[in-house]
Amino acid sequence: MEQERILNIMERVQSGELTPEQAVLQLKMEPFQDLGYAKIDHHRALRQGAAEVIYGAGKSAAQIAGIASAMLEKGGKNILITRMDPEKAEEAGRLLPMRYDPVSRVGIVGPDTEITGRGIVAVATGGTSDLPVAEEAALTAEALGNRVERLYDVGVAGLHRLLAKMDVIMSARVVVAVAGMEGALASVLGGLVDCPVIAVPTSVGYGANFGGLSALLSMLNSCASGVSVVNIDNGFGAGYLASMINHIGG
Amino acid sequence: MEQERILNIMERVQSGELTPEQAVLQLKMEPFQDLGYAKIDHHRALRQGAAEVIYGAGKSAAQIAGIASAMLEKGGKNILITRMDPEKAEEAGRLLPMRYDPVSRVGIVGPDTEITGRGIVAVATGGTSDLPVAEEAALTAEALGNRVERLYDVGVAGLHRLLAKMDVIMSARVVVAVAGMEGALASVLGGLVDCPVIAVPTSVGYGANFGGLSALLSMLNSCASGVSVVNIDNGFGAGYLASMINHIGG
Amino acid sequence: MEQERILNIMERVQSGELTPEQAVLQLKMEPFQDLGYAKIDHHRALRQGAAEVIYGAGKSAAQIAGIASAMLEKGGKNILITRMDPEKAEEAGRLLPMRYDPVSRVGIVGPDTEITGRGIVAVATGGTSDLPVAEEAALTAEALGNRVERLYDVGVAGLHRLLAKMDVIMSARVVVAVAGMEGALASVLGGLVDCPVIAVPTSVGYGANFGGLSALLSMLNSCASGVSVVNIDNGFGAGYLASMINHIGG
Amino acid sequence: MEQERILNIMERVQSGELTPEQAVLQLKMEPFQDLGYAKIDHHRALRQGAAEVIYGAGKSAAQIAGIASAMLEKGGKNILITRMDPEKAEEAGRLLPMRYDPVSRVGIVGPDTEITGRGIVAVATGGTSDLPVAEEAALTAEALGNRVERLYDVGVAGLHRLLAKMDVIMSARVVVAVAGMEGALASVLGGLVDCPVIAVPTSVGYGANFGGLSALLSMLNSCASGVSVVNIDNGFGAGYLASMINHIGG
Amino acid sequence: MEQERILNIMERVQSGELTPEQAVLQLKMEPFQDLGYAKIDHHRALRQGAAEVIYGAGKSAAQIAGIASAMLEKGGKNILITRMDPEKAEEAGRLLPMRYDPVSRVGIVGPDTEITGRGIVAVATGGTSDLPVAEEAALTAEALGNRVERLYDVGVAGLHRLLAKMDVIMSARVVVAVAGMEGALASVLGGLVDCPVIAVPTSVGYGANFGGLSALLSMLNSCASGVSVVNIDNGFGAGYLASMINHIGG
Amino acid sequence: MEQERILNIMERVQSGELTPEQAVLQLKMEPFQDLGYAKIDHHRALRQGAAEVIYGAGKSAAQIAGIASAMLEKGGKNILITRMDPEKAEEAGRLLPMRYDPVSRVGIVGPDTEITGRGIVAVATGGTSDLPVAEEAALTAEALGNRVERLYDVGVAGLHRLLAKMDVIMSARVVVAVAGMEGALASVLGGLVDCPVIAVPTSVGYGANFGGLSALLSMLNSCASGVSVVNIDNGFGAGYLASMINHIGG
Amino acid sequence: MEQERILNIMERVQSGELTPEQAVLQLKMEPFQDLGYAKIDHHRALRQGAAEVIYGAGKSAAQIAGIASAMLEKGGKNILITRMDPEKAEEAGRLLPMRYDPVSRVGIVGPDTEITGRGIVAVATGGTSDLPVAEEAALTAEALGNRVERLYDVGVAGLHRLLAKMDVIMSARVVVAVAGMEGALASVLGGLVDCPVIAVPTSVGYGANFGGLSALLSMLNSCASGVSVVNIDNGFGAGYLASMINHIGG
Amino acid sequence: MEQERILNIMERVQSGELTPEQAVLQLKMEPFQDLGYAKIDHHRALRQGAAEVIYGAGKSAAQIAGIASAMLEKGGKNILITRMDPEKAEEAGRLLPMRYDPVSRVGIVGPDTEITGRGIVAVATGGTSDLPVAEEAALTAEALGNRVERLYDVGVAGLHRLLAKMDVIMSARVVVAVAGMEGALASVLGGLVDCPVIAVPTSVGYGANFGGLSALLSMLNSCASGVSVVNIDNGFGAGYLASMINHIGG
């Protein structure tokens, strides 16, 4: 696609429509919009098949609303805002309509997406405390057009809870395994299913958990095949990748 | 599938073909073969769509050959043996026919697999020293029935090398990014492509590399979406997962 | 017991059998024998219910044989020597009769112990590579008078292998869970059984395993109750503690 | 026990009491109650000999009270709630009767348990600051039916304090050693007693303590036999395991 | 210069202008002024070509104002105060005139410096959240007499943003690369430019970022030549060094 | 001394003054006073040549005052209370007279000590921010009867400041080197003086300082002889040890 | 320069000299030569002002000689080969003429470079053991056309050694400070000179040195301004950057 | 002393004996001898009260012999060479007479020192494996003129062994506590004695010992007062400091 755009520019140079100098400029003109405090990449949906996401943590409510508005105007749907505090959400919600989930601290702006994913994304957690991260993953996947099945509190210390949900797990096209503490859920799931498992270590725990390090190392060292890992507490990343995999095969 | 097997056992109990006690036994009878030093899981190909792989590091040549032979007899194809020293490979090669690649230290036993993967698996490396890990990934993916494109020595310190290969990269269905040192290749690729990127940190480097930790943390913290990470030097894991993703969508 | 000894000394002072000075000396006379390079504690079996163990790693074959001989003369049984290289074992074996296991590098000197443990000690491993550590645990427990059941290669990536052995596991009085990599075996076992689980992380693995750190952290963060952890690769410590627990309740 | 349940189901299939389909369902019906935000495992007391414990840290007062009420209705006794802030305790205490200890932040709901443990559980601490963790261990053990002896502030920098309590320590069936800083208490106790020592590193300290890491590593490397370790500040885990060991030998 | 001062002292001893004892005293008289809570080094501008900077983090507003006033009286220009909270800035601003930037938390006291740097200092950031550190670097460089070009939000996950600014980057005499997360910006810039790149890892990120460790290790392991690294979040240090390099070659 | 006490007890047994049972009791009677929440060791001044110190961090104002009062009654002088917040100090100060230093958060109770140390204790800091830790060291040493010389803000980045104070430094009998950041002060001082240098790493700094780790490692790796290290921010420990060394040689 | 090349290509499209398709190809044609096992970047000297360097660690003697020959043919001068074992050097030396320094393990191929650097590069080491890294830096700087002054064994534990060389140090345009252990040399030099200091931590030391971590952290936390850091043992990187700075200001 | 030398130089300038220029030169003339590969500091014995020590690890036998010979010629006594392999010792021993201890790998050259230390230096170890480090400390202290008492294998897991040696320990003027694993010996000793305890962590152990980190952290966090720590395995440093303290009070 990048290549076609270059070819097109060159054809316009050949035809005299553009001078060489204009072409150089054109090549430099990037499909992003500069708001001063952030550059918005409207063409990313074209290039990567998904709208840009707003990482809410370090931004003010006004900045968030500003970016989201600019994206809405360009036709953005289901614009995700992650890691947004309830206070910020309330303030931003006064500037533009927003659905907000206080558990995962995810906000969604714009019209709903239709289901375009081909199968089911299963999101499983080891414990109740992993819910915020799991919901960030689930809401991200849903906003990107996927059907999501939630299997919460199925940690390995009570295997029967997990085995009772085997049919749901086996029917998924991709599994997101969210777990803190010893993070064993990813390995157990990886050994049971025949689809990719995206492991999300969470910082849930205390002591030698070291902020999620124990689950992270555990998941990286999984003896099960088909398991890969995203950053600690990165529910968004897991949901995004799950959606990407669930859209393969058109 | 597990469920069907249980159902079948129960139908046989119902029909009197099995006593309850026999059924309990049956449920316990596992589809693995016990060689004493290892349990081989012949049904794994059914459950997980791929033959078991022999991790060669801690096993003797005789043990490796024994396991591979047992798998061959059950109809195994393209049986992978990873992390096998050249000496062990030579010794095992005298016990059964084997193709051996000294760079990746991967051995392959049994007839070739036909191509069943749907697209192309691209395997890229940051530098020349990442080759052994990259080849482990590439050979694994090939053994599991995938077409593989290799893009070696395209590290981010010479971006033009990478950009020159954009057409290959953009055509892939899944990309494996193998890099040591600062591991930036995964992020750059993640920003360019619209398919999953499996990042493999390598222990290539020295000093504050700390055995691959620098690349590992770098990849886990990638600001690009669609990137997930496997263990340091885990070429096999990346190749296996790439194959899994490349077989989705039948 | 310590108290009775003091009381006895004092009664002898009272009766004039000992002068106060002699009593002070007596109190200082410790029940150990000084070989120069090591102090042997013959009374330890009395105090702690088990003979002292010789840590073979930093000692010469002559030193090992010297200590073992001194212990044999005092009536020692089933004297354990851990972490002894095959060469050292051969050399020491020429100085006094010894049974030696090359897998666990454990040597045993002196007559066999009768079974005094009350139940079964189950020793389970995640993979084949964990065998050396598991055998150190098993041989230690056996040398201390316990019946041991071995369940090797029952890692969580193939849950059916573990579930097939549920009857053995459920019948144990104490379980030793030996696993490297992600170390999830301890959590899964901890959730299944109702007896203490002693978790032994092993240094088996590579990359982000960091010499056993991943399994260690995983086991310390186990969400299952009844699980405690010993040092990485410390098969002896686990076997010793398992024996201690298995002798409770006389 | 699990096995007997399966056998019973099969016998009912054999007798026609259940259809095979019903049997599959039955096998899947798990003895837990789904409250939405948590799955309660009422049968755990049967399987593991102890009621489930509510980890209060990430839950609201209403959730805690809800879970505890459900457990009470099923006949739960001495239901433990750990890591509960005083505010939450006060709020939950208005919803159902609760005994609350502000030092250990442990709440207890339901009728008292009778003493079922066979010996004494000794809980020792290195310093005054380790009290909260030690009390969590002690209250847990008491709630599970054990007699507990407390030996607080007996750290190794003042050995005479510890030696003065030797009779209590020597009479215990299992010792819980709670210490921060250099964590040497576990080793010293491990060398003195002939029963299992459960070491609990605490995060008490500063500087190179690194949140409990110093005590944790110290305890894992204990040169005394019979010592095993639980997570940093995990008083509950230690009390639970101590109770398990103290109930052995019926 | 130090040498000339000593020589001068000695010549005055030779000429009898100073007694040997006075000379010893003189040699000890240091060109700093002691305020009790801090020693101000007025001669540093001579020795190092730049005025001293006030690290505001651990000082009170009164102390900051006191030091700055003393420096102003000696002719100080563009005195920098770093890491100063808005409250402290307001309070100090009431004691002496100050320009304050709330983003970087940098205050500047005294008359403006003329431009003395020879080329352009380019300051680039990976994301919007790196701005505070980048502005600390930029304001420092400007206060020390340099022209600064800012290139913010040009992280490697959207390479086109960076490539669109290639002309600015290529025209710089020294580049400051400020990035958190995977810190790949430094490597990519290091491969593109032919001038020194000063890498500033930031603590921006979460999870396995470990407070900036991921970016720090990434930058130290850069495979690009000409890259060196300062401490995490050390915008001042980077701006100072950039100015030093930009003043070379008079 | 311990030995004499035992001998004395035995002589009293011999003379019939004590029964053996009373002697056992006597041996167990420890010279500490039990306040419930803490055991005070009044004889420590005899055994160790210094009164016990109250670590204020985890204790309430009432507890602190209680312990201090008990010590005062037994004739305690210059009782130190470390790590006490200003609020706690104010509250405790209402219960008994106390001198309090808000910089080091040290409180002192009881009459002044006379100077008993034989030489001078020099306390040097790298920067202004190290003052709280340095003052804890200095006040501790003074409370234990030492003359203290303070050399603050003499860090190695401005060597002339340190060299200007060489006469004070060279006249000390023991030097306490307090420094954060790179902690180089200890090495430089260790190379200059011929007396013991006690290095105190502080947590002053940011980024790759990792809470004092940089200074700690730097000091442990000092290439100068005669340097030893105490815990991060442990001003008290350094002052105590300095006093111990300064009292040697009576 | 990149821009000019694009402009030139476009002008040739405009003039009809190139078809648009040829232009696209041209843009992709990269100025590197593909040897199969490595891509050589001949134009790098143009882009970055220095020939590419061969990292010898993971390459065979034949590969090294092959790459060096290809570079020689294109007119390469003073081609550097770093981290080359003596055996490899001897073998490669038989394939093409090479100067080899066994201390730094650096080989140099091709004609000598003339001096083009504008001032002096001073390379200082803390101890004798830092020589290999220092020589890698010095030889790199010399090969890139700089005058180098060596100041070895001037560590901070003997300040007089360093101060005796002040005139050399003060005359340098850039200083490379190479030190292991506590790495304080960088801070002391940073405080003395008014030019950039490039700090190179070395892995020299033992124990809590942790492979160079102590010196690395120490240098990153330097309280002196103008100091930046390269990777542990990265003498080449320091020499390269020093040369870059020393060539500024033409 | 430094001051007196300066004063003397100045008096000679005053008297015309020296020109100012000669004085500057004189001030720069350092009392060290340059051998090319190392600078020997003959005056160090004057400044620091002890001859320089040769760190043998990175030096050749010829270099060691060369340095030692130069020191002998200047009247050096009891010259210590640490960390010298047996092979090197043999080779160096052929070049000059040397006493060599293979356990500690310490060599001593030159005539014996008379006893100048005022009391006894006690060197204690936790286990037999700590001997090499302890002997390095003991031999260092002896070479510097101290009487040394050795107490080996008195680790805290067998307290009675340590308590049996209380009279020796209590009679020491300074104690060196050498221990690996959990390093608790330092705390226990620190609580028993009233003299400085120098703690030497050793790398003895395995698993979560992490090369001595466990003992290091344990010792740094000692709750006993009067304990300071040197680097892991740094027997020399401990022996040197012990001697320094034992010589105080002339």
Coordinates of N, CA and C in Angstrom, one line a residue, chain C residues 183-235:
Chain C
G183 N 7.1 -23.7 37.0 CA 6.9 -24.2 38.3 C 5.5 -24.3 38.7
A184 N 4.5 -24.4 37.7 CA 3.1 -24.4 38.1 C 2.7 -25.7 38.8
L185 N 3.5 -26.7 38.7 CA 3.1 -28.0 39.3 C 2.7 -27.9 40.7
A186 N 3.5 -27.1 41.5 CA 3.2 -27.0 42.9 C 1.8 -26.4 43.2
S187 N 1.4 -25.4 42.4 CA 0.1 -24.8 42.6 C -1.0 -25.8 42.2
V188 N -0.9 -26.5 41.1 CA -1.9 -27.5 40.7 C -2.0 -28.6 41.8
L189 N -0.8 -29.1 42.2 CA -0.9 -30.1 43.2 C -1.5 -29.6 44.5
G190 N -1.1 -28.4 44.9 CA -1.6 -27.8 46.1 C -3.1 -27.6 46.1
G191 N -3.7 -27.4 44.9 CA -5.1 -27.3 44.8 C -5.8 -28.6 44.9
L192 N -5.1 -29.7 44.6 CA -5.7 -31.0 44.5 C -5.6 -31.8 45.8
V193 N -4.5 -31.7 46.5 CA -4.4 -32.6 47.7 C -4.7 -31.9 49.0
D194 N -4.9 -32.6 50.0 CA -5.1 -32.1 51.3 C -4.0 -32.3 52.3
C195 N -2.8 -32.5 51.8 CA -1.6 -32.7 52.6 C -0.6 -31.6 52.3
P196 N 0.4 -31.4 53.1 CA 1.5 -30.4 52.8 C 2.2 -30.7 51.4
V197 N 2.4 -29.7 50.7 CA 3.2 -29.8 49.4 C 4.5 -29.0 49.6
I198 N 5.6 -29.7 49.4 CA 6.9 -29.1 49.5 C 7.3 -28.8 48.1
A199 N 7.5 -27.5 47.7 CA 7.8 -27.2 46.3 C 9.3 -27.0 46.2
V200 N 9.9 -27.6 45.2 CA 11.3 -27.5 44.9 C 11.5 -26.9 43.5
P201 N 11.8 -25.6 43.4 CA 12.1 -25.0 42.1 C 13.4 -25.6 41.6
T202 N 13.5 -25.9 40.3 CA 14.8 -26.3 39.8 C 15.3 -25.3 38.8
S203 N 16.6 -25.4 38.5 CA 17.2 -24.4 37.6 C 17.0 -24.9 36.2
V204 N 16.2 -25.9 35.9 CA 15.9 -26.4 34.6 C 15.2 -25.3 33.8
G205 N 15.7 -25.0 32.6 CA 15.1 -24.1 31.7 C 16.2 -23.2 31.1
Y206 N 15.8 -22.1 30.5 CA 16.8 -21.2 29.9 C 16.2 -19.8 29.8
G207 N 16.9 -18.9 29.3 CA 16.4 -17.5 29.1 C 15.9 -16.9 30.4
A208 N 14.6 -16.4 30.3 CA 14.1 -15.7 31.4 C 13.8 -16.6 32.6
N209 N 14.3 -17.8 32.6 CA 14.3 -18.7 33.8 C 15.2 -18.2 34.8
F210 N 16.3 -17.5 34.4 CA 17.3 -16.9 35.3 C 17.7 -17.8 36.4
G211 N 18.1 -19.0 36.0 CA 18.7 -20.0 37.0 C 17.7 -20.5 38.0
G212 N 16.5 -20.5 37.7 CA 15.5 -21.1 38.6 C 14.6 -20.0 39.3
L213 N 14.9 -18.8 39.0 CA 14.2 -17.7 39.6 C 12.7 -17.8 39.2
S214 N 12.4 -18.1 38.0 CA 11.0 -18.1 37.5 C 10.2 -19.1 38.3
A215 N 10.7 -20.3 38.4 CA 10.0 -21.3 39.2 C 9.9 -21.0 40.7
L216 N 11.0 -20.4 41.2 CA 11.0 -20.0 42.6 C 9.9 -19.0 42.9
L217 N 9.9 -17.9 42.1 CA 8.9 -16.9 42.4 C 7.5 -17.5 42.2
S218 N 7.3 -18.3 41.1 CA 6.0 -18.9 40.9 C 5.5 -19.7 42.1
M219 N 6.4 -20.5 42.6 CA 6.0 -21.3 43.8 C 5.7 -20.5 45.0
L220 N 6.5 -19.5 45.3 CA 6.3 -18.6 46.4 C 5.0 -17.9 46.3
N221 N 4.6 -17.6 45.1 CA 3.3 -16.9 44.9 C 2.1 -17.8 44.7
S222 N 2.3 -19.1 44.9 CA 1.2 -20.0 44.7 C 0.0 -19.6 45.4
C223 N -1.1 -19.6 44.6 CA -2.4 -19.3 45.2 C -3.1 -20.5 45.9
A224 N -2.4 -21.6 45.9 CA -2.9 -22.8 46.6 C -2.4 -22.7 48.0
S225 N -3.2 -23.2 49.0 CA -2.8 -23.2 50.4 C -2.1 -24.5 50.7
G226 N -1.2 -24.5 51.7 CA -0.5 -25.7 52.1 C 0.8 -26.0 51.3
V227 N 1.2 -25.0 50.5 CA 2.5 -25.1 49.8 C 3.6 -24.2 50.4
S228 N 4.7 -24.8 50.6 CA 5.9 -24.1 51.1 C 7.1 -24.5 50.2
V229 N 8.1 -23.7 50.2 CA 9.1 -23.7 49.2 C 10.5 -23.9 49.8
V230 N 11.4 -24.7 49.2 CA 12.8 -24.8 49.6 C 13.7 -24.1 48.5
N231 N 14.9 -24.1 48.7 CA 15.8 -23.4 47.8 C 15.8 -24.1 46.4
I232 N 16.2 -23.4 45.4 CA 16.3 -23.9 44.1 C 17.2 -25.1 44.1
D233 N 16.8 -26.2 43.4 CA 17.5 -27.5 43.3 C 17.8 -28.2 44.6
N234 N 17.1 -27.8 45.7 CA 17.4 -28.3 47.0 C 16.6 -29.6 47.3
G235 N 16.9 -30.6 46.5 CA 16.2 -31.9 46.6 C 16.4 -32.5 48.0

